[in-house]
CSV table of C-alpha atoms in Angstrom, one decimal:
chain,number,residue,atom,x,y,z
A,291,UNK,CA,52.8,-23.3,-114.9
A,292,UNK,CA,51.3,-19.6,-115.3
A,293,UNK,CA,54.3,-18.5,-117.9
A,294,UNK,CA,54.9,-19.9,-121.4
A,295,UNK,CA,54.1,-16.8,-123.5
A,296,UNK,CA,54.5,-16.5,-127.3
A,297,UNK,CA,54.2,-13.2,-128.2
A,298,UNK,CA,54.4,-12.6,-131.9
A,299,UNK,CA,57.7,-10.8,-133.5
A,300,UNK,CA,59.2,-10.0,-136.9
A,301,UNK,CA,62.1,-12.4,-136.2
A,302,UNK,CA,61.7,-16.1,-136.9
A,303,UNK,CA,63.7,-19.1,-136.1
A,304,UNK,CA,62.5,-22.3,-137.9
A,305,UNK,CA,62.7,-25.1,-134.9
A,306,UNK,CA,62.2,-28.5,-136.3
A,307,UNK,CA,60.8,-30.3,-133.5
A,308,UNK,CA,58.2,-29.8,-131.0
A,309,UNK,CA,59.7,-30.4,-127.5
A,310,UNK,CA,58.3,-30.7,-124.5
A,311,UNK,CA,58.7,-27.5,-122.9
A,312,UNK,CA,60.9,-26.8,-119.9
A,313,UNK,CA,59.8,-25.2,-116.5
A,314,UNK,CA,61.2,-22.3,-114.2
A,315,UNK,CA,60.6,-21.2,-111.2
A,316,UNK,CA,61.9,-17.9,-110.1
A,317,UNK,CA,61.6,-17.4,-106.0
A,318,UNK,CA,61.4,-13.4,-105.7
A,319,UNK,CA,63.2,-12.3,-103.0
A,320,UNK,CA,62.5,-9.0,-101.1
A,321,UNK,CA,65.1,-5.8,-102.8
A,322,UNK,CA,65.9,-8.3,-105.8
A,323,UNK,CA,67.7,-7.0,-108.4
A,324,UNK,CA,65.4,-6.3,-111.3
A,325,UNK,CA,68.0,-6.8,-113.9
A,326,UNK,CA,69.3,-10.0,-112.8
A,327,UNK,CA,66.1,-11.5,-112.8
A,328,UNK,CA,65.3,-10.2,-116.2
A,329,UNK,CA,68.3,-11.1,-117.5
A,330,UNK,CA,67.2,-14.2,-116.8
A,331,UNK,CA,63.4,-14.3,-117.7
A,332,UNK,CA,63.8,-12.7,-121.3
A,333,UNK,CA,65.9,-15.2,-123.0
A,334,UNK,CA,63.4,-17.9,-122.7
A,335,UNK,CA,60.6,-15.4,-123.2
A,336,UNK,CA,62.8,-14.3,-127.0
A,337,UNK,CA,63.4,-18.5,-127.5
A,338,UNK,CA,59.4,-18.7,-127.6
A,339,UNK,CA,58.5,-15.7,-129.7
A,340,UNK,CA,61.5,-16.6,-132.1
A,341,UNK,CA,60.2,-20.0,-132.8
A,342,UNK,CA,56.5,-19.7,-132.2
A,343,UNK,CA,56.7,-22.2,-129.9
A,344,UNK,CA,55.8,-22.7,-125.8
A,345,UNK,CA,59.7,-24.4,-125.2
A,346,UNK,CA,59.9,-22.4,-121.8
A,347,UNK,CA,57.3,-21.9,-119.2
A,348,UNK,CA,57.6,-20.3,-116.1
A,349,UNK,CA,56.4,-19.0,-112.4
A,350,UNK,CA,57.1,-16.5,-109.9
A,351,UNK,CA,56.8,-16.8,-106.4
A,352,UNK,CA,57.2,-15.6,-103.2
A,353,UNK,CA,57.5,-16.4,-99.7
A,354,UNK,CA,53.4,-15.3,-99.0
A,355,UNK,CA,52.0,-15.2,-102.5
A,356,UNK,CA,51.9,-10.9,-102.3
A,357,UNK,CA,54.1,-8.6,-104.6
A,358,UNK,CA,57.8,-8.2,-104.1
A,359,UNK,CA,59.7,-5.2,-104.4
A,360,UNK,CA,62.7,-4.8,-106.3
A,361,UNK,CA,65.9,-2.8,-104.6
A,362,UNK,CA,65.0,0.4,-107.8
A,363,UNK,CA,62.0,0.6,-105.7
A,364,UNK,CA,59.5,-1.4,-109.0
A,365,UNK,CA,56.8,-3.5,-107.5
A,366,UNK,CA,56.6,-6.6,-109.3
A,367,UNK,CA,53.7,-8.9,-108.9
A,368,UNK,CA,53.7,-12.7,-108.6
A,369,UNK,CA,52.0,-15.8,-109.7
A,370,UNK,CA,51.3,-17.1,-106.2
A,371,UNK,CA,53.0,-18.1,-102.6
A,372,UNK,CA,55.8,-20.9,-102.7
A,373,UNK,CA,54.3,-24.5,-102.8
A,374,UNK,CA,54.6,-27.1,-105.0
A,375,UNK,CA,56.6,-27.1,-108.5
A,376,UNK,CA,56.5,-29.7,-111.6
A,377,UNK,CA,59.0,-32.4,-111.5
A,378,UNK,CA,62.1,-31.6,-113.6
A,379,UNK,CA,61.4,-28.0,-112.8
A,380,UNK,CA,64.5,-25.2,-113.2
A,381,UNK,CA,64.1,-23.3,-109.3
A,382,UNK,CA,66.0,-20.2,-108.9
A,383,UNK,CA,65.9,-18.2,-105.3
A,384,UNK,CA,66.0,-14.2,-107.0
A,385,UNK,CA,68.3,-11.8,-104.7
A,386,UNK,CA,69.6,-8.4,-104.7
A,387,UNK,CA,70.9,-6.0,-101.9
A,388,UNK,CA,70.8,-7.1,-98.3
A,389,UNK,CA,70.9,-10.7,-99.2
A,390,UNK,CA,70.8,-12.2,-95.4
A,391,UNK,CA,67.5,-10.0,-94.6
A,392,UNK,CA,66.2,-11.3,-97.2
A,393,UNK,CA,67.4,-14.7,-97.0
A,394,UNK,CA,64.9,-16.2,-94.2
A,395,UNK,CA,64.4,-19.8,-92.9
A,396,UNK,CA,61.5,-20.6,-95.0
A,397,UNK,CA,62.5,-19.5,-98.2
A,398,UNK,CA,65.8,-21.8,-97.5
A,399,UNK,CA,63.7,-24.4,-96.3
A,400,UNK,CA,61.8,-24.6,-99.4
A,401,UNK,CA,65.0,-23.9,-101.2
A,402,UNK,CA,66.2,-27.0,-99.4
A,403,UNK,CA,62.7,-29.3,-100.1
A,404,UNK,CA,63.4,-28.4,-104.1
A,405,UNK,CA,66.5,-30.1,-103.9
A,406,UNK,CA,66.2,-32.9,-102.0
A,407,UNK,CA,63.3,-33.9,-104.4
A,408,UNK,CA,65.9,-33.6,-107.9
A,409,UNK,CA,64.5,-29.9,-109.1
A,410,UNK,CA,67.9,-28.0,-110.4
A,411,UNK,CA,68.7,-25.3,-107.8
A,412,UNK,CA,70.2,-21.7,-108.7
A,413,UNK,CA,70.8,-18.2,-107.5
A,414,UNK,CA,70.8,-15.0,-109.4
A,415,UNK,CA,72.5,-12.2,-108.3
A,416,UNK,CA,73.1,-12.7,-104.4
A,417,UNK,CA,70.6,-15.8,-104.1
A,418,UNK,CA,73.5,-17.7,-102.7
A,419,UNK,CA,72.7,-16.9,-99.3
A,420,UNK,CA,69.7,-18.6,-99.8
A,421,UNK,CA,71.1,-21.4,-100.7
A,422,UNK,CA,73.6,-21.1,-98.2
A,423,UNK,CA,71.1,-21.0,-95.7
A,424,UNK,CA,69.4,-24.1,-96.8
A,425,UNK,CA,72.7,-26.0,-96.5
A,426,UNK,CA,73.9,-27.2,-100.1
A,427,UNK,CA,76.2,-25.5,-100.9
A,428,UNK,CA,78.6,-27.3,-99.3
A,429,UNK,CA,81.6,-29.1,-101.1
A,430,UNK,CA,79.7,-27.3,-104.3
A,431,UNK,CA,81.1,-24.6,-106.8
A,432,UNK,CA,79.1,-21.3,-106.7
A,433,UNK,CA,79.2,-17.6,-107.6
A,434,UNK,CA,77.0,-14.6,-106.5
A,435,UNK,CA,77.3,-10.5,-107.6
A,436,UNK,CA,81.2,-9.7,-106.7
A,437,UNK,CA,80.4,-6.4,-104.5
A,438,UNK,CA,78.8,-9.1,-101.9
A,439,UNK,CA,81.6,-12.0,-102.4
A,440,UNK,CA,84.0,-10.5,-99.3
A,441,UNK,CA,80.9,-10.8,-96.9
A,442,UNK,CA,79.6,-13.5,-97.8
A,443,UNK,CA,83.0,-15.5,-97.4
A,444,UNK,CA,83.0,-13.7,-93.3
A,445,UNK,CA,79.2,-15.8,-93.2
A,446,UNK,CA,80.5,-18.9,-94.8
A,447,UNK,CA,84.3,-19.3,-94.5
A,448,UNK,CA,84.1,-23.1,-95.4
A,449,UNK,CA,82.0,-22.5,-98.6
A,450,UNK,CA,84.1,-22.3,-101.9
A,451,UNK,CA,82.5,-19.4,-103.5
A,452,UNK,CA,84.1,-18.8,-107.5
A,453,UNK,CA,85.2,-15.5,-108.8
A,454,UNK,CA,83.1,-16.4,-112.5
A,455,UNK,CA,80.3,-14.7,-114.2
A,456,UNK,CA,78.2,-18.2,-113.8
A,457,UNK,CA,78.9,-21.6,-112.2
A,458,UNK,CA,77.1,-24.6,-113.3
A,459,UNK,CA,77.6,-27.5,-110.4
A,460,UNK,CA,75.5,-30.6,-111.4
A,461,UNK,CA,72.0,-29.4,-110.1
A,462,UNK,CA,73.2,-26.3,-109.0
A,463,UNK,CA,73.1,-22.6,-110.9
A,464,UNK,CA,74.5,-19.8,-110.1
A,465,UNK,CA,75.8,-16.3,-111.5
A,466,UNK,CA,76.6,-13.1,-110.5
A,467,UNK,CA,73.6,-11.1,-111.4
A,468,UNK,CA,73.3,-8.4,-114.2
A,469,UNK,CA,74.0,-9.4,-118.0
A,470,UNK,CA,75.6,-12.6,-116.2
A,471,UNK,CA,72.1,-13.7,-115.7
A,472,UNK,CA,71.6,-13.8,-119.9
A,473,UNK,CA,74.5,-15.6,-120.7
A,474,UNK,CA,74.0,-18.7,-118.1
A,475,UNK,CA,70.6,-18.9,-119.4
A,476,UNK,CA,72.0,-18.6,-122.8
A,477,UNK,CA,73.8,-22.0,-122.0
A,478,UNK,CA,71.1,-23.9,-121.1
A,479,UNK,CA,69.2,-22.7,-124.2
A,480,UNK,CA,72.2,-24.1,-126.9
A,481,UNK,CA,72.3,-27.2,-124.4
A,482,UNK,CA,68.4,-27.6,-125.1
A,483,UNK,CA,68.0,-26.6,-128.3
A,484,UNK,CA,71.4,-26.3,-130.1
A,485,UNK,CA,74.1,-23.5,-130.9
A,486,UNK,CA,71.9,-22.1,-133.5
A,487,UNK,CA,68.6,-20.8,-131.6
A,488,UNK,CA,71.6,-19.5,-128.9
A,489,UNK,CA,73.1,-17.5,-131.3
A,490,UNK,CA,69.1,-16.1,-132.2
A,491,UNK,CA,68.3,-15.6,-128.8
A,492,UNK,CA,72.0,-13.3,-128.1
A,493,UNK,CA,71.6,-11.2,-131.1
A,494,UNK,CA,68.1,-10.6,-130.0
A,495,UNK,CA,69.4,-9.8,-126.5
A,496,UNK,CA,72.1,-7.3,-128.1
A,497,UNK,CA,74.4,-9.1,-126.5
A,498,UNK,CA,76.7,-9.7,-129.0
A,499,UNK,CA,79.3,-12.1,-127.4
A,500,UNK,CA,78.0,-15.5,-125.5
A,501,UNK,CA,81.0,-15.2,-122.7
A,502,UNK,CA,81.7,-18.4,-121.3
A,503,UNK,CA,81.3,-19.3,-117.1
A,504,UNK,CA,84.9,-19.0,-116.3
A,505,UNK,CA,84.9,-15.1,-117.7
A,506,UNK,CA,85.6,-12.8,-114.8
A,507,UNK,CA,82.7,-10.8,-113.6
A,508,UNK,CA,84.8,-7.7,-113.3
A,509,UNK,CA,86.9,-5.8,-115.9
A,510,UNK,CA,90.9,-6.1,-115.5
A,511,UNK,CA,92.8,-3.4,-113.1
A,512,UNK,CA,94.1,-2.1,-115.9
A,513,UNK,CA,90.8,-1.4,-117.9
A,514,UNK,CA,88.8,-0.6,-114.8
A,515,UNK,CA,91.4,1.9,-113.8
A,516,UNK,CA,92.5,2.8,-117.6
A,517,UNK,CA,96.5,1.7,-116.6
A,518,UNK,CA,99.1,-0.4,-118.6
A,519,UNK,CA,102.0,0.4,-116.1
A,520,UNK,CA,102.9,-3.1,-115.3
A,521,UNK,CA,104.7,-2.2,-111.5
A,522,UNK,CA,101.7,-0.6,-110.9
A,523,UNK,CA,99.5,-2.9,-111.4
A,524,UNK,CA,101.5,-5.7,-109.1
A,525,UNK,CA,101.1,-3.1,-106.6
A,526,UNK,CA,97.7,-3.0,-106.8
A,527,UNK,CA,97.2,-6.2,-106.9
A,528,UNK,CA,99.6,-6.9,-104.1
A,529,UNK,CA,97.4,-4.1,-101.8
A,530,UNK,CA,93.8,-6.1,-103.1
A,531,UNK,CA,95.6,-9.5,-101.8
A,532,UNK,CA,96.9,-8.3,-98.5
A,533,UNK,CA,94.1,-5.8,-97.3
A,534,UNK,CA,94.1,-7.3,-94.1
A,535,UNK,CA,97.7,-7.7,-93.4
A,536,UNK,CA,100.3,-5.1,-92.1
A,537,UNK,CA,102.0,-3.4,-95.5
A,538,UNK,CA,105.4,-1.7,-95.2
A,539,UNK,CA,105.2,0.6,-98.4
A,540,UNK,CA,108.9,0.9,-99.1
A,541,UNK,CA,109.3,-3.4,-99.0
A,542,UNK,CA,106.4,-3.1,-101.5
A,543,UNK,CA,108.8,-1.1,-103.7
A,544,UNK,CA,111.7,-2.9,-103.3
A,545,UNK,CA,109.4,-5.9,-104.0
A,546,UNK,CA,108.2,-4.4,-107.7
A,547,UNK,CA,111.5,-3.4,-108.4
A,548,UNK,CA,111.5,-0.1,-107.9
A,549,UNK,CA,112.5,2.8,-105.4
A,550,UNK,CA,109.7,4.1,-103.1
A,551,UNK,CA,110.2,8.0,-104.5
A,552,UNK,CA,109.4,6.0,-107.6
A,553,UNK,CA,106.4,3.8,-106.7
A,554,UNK,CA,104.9,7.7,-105.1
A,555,UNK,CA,105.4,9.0,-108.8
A,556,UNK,CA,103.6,6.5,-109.9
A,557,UNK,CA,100.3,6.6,-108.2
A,558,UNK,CA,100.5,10.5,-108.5
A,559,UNK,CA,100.7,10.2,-112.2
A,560,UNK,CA,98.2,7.7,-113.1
A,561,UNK,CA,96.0,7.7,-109.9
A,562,UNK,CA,96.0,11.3,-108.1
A,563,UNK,CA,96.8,10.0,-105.2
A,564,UNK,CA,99.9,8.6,-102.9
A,565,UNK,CA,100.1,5.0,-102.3
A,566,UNK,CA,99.1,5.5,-98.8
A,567,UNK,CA,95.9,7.3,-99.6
A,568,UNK,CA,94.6,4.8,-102.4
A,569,UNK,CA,95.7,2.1,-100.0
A,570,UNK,CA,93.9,3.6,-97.3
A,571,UNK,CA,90.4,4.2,-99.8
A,572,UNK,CA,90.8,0.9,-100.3
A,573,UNK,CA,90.7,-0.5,-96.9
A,574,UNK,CA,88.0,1.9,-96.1
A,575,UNK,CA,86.0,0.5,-99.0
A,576,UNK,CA,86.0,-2.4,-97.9
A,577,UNK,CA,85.3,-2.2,-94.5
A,578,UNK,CA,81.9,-0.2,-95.8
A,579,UNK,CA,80.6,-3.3,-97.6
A,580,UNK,CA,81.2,-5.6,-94.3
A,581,UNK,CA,79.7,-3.2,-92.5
A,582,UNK,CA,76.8,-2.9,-95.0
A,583,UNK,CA,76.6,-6.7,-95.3
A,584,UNK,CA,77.3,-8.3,-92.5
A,585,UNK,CA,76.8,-8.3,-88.4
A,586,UNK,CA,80.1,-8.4,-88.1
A,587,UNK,CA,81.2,-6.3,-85.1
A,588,UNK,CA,83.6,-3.2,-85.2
A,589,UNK,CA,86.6,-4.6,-83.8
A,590,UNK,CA,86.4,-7.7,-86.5
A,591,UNK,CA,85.4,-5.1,-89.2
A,592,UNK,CA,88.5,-3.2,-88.2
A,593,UNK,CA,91.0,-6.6,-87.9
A,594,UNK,CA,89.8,-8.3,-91.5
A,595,UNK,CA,91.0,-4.5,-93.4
A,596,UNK,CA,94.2,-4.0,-92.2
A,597,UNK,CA,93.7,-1.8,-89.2
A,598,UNK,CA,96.0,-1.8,-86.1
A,599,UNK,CA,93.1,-0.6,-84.1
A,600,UNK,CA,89.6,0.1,-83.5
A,601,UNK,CA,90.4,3.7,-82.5
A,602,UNK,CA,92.2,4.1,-85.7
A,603,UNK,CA,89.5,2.4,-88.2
A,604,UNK,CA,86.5,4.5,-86.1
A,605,UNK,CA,88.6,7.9,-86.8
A,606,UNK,CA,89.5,7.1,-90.5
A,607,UNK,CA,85.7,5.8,-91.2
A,608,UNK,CA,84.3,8.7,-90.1
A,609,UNK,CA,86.5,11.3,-91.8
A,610,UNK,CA,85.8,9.1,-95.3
A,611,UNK,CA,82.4,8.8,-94.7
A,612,UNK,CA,81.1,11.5,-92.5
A,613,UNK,CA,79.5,9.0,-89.6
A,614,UNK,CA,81.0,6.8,-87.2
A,615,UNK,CA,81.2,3.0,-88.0
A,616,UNK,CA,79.0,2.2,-85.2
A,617,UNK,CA,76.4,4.3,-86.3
A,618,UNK,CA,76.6,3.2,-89.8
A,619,UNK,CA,76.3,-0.1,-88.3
A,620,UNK,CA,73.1,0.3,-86.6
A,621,UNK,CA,71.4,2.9,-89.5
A,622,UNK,CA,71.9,-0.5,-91.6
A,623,UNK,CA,70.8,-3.1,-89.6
């Protein structure tokens, strides 16, 4: 293994024993996020430096052994092409915008090889479409970045993808990219080396609070939109839950508890905007990141958020977003 640093600090964490140290392997994936993977990298780089001590080594890698740029446009260099990794070794496939591009059949193949022969398999950010690909994810608990969840349950309807910051399934890792990356590696450093070092590493991180895998990777509705209105929110919710289905506004209402001329106040007071239109937004939204993320075509685009008709989604689209959906399509394919 090329990594294994111990760079020198003012901090100090007195570690009684000597361990053998642990390996990682981080697979670089064209347009991966740069934060998730150094999320990842810099808590076992702070474990070393707090205890003087080589407890983490590790390796990057990509598909031909050349540099790999990240989706802020950084070029990060590698320690060589994808081959063979030490027994017991931590592999995690690094992902970040346009996932499927870069998710091809040789990175899942190798992805595939490192589990068959016992490594411990993960994905950071989105690198659950690699892992996808290589076919073991099946029957397995799994997370990747929320803004790529919807499409990647239209690629792989049967695969049970979790809603979590970070999902540990035997030998397979996975979060949801960002800070999430810090605190699943946080875990496997108090399962290593005890709650103590943990708590060293996470104040060193500024992280302040080790949240746990269930943890939602998203804030509330009613932080992330800065609401406490209770009928409100079930409306919200109820519109998030039914996207696709055909929503008569006034049986929504009556549903909450409320009268329609109500439920209107409501989203004018808190939102700016009439149900319709933040219902609308939403669907539109949505039908961006599929169209973003997927090869889905038009008409299925269309069906899965709530539209009647192709004629209708391909008007609304491009009034909200000043092209047509099949041009959007094809500028990013």
């Amino acid at each position: 293994m090329i990594g294994g640093l111990v760079p020198k600090g003012v901090a100090h964490f007195e570690l009684d024993t000597t361990p053998e140290p642990e390996n990682f392997v981080f697979l670089l994936l064209p347009n991966l996020s740069m934060l998730a993977f150094s999320a990842a990298i810099e808590p076992l780089r702070i474990a070393n430096q707090l205890t003087g001590k080589v407890l983490y080594r590790w390796t990057m890698m990509s598909e031909d052994g050349q540099s790999v740029r990240c989706s802020n446009g950084v070029e990060l260099g590698v320690d060589r092409a994808i081959g063979d990794t030490p027994n017991g070794a931590y592999v995690f496939a690094c992902s970040g915008v346009e996932p499927e591009k870069a998710s091809s059949g040789r990175a899942a193949d190798w992805i595939r090889y490192q589990w068959r022969t016992g490594r411990v398999v993960g994905g950071l950010c989105t690198g659950a479409y690699t892992l996808a690909r290589a076919g073991i994810l099946g029957g397995r608990k799994f997370t990747l970045h929320w803004e790529n969840q919807l499409p990647f349950r239209e690629r792989y309807p049967d695969l049970d993808v979790q809603e979590q910051l970070f999902v540990v399934d035997d030998r397979i890792m996975t979060c949801g990219g960002g800070a999430a990356a810090t605190d699943l590696f946080l875990k496997l450093i108090y399962e290593r080396h005890g709650p103590m070092l943990s708590q060293a590493v996470l104040n060193m991180c500024l992280h302040f609070v080790h949240r746990s895998d269930a943890d939602s990777q998203q804030s509330s509705k009613s932080a992330a939109l800065g609401i406490r209105n209770q009928k409100l929110l079930q409306i919200i919710n109820l519109f998030d839950a039914e996207i696709d289905q055909e929503i008569d506004l006034d049986e929504v209402a009556a549903n909450a508890g409320i009268s329609r001329r109500q439920m209107e106040r409501l989203f004018a007071h808190h939102l700016n905007r009439t149900p319709r239109r933040y219902l609308m937004d939403l669907r539109l939204q949505r039908a961006r990141g599929l169209m973003a993320e997927t090869d889905l075509p038009v008409a299925e685009v269309a069906a899965a958020c709530g539209f009647a008709t192709t004629e209708h989604f391909s008007k609304r689209f491009r009034e909200r977003f000043g092209v047509s959906p099949y041009s959007f399509s094809v500028a990013t394919a």
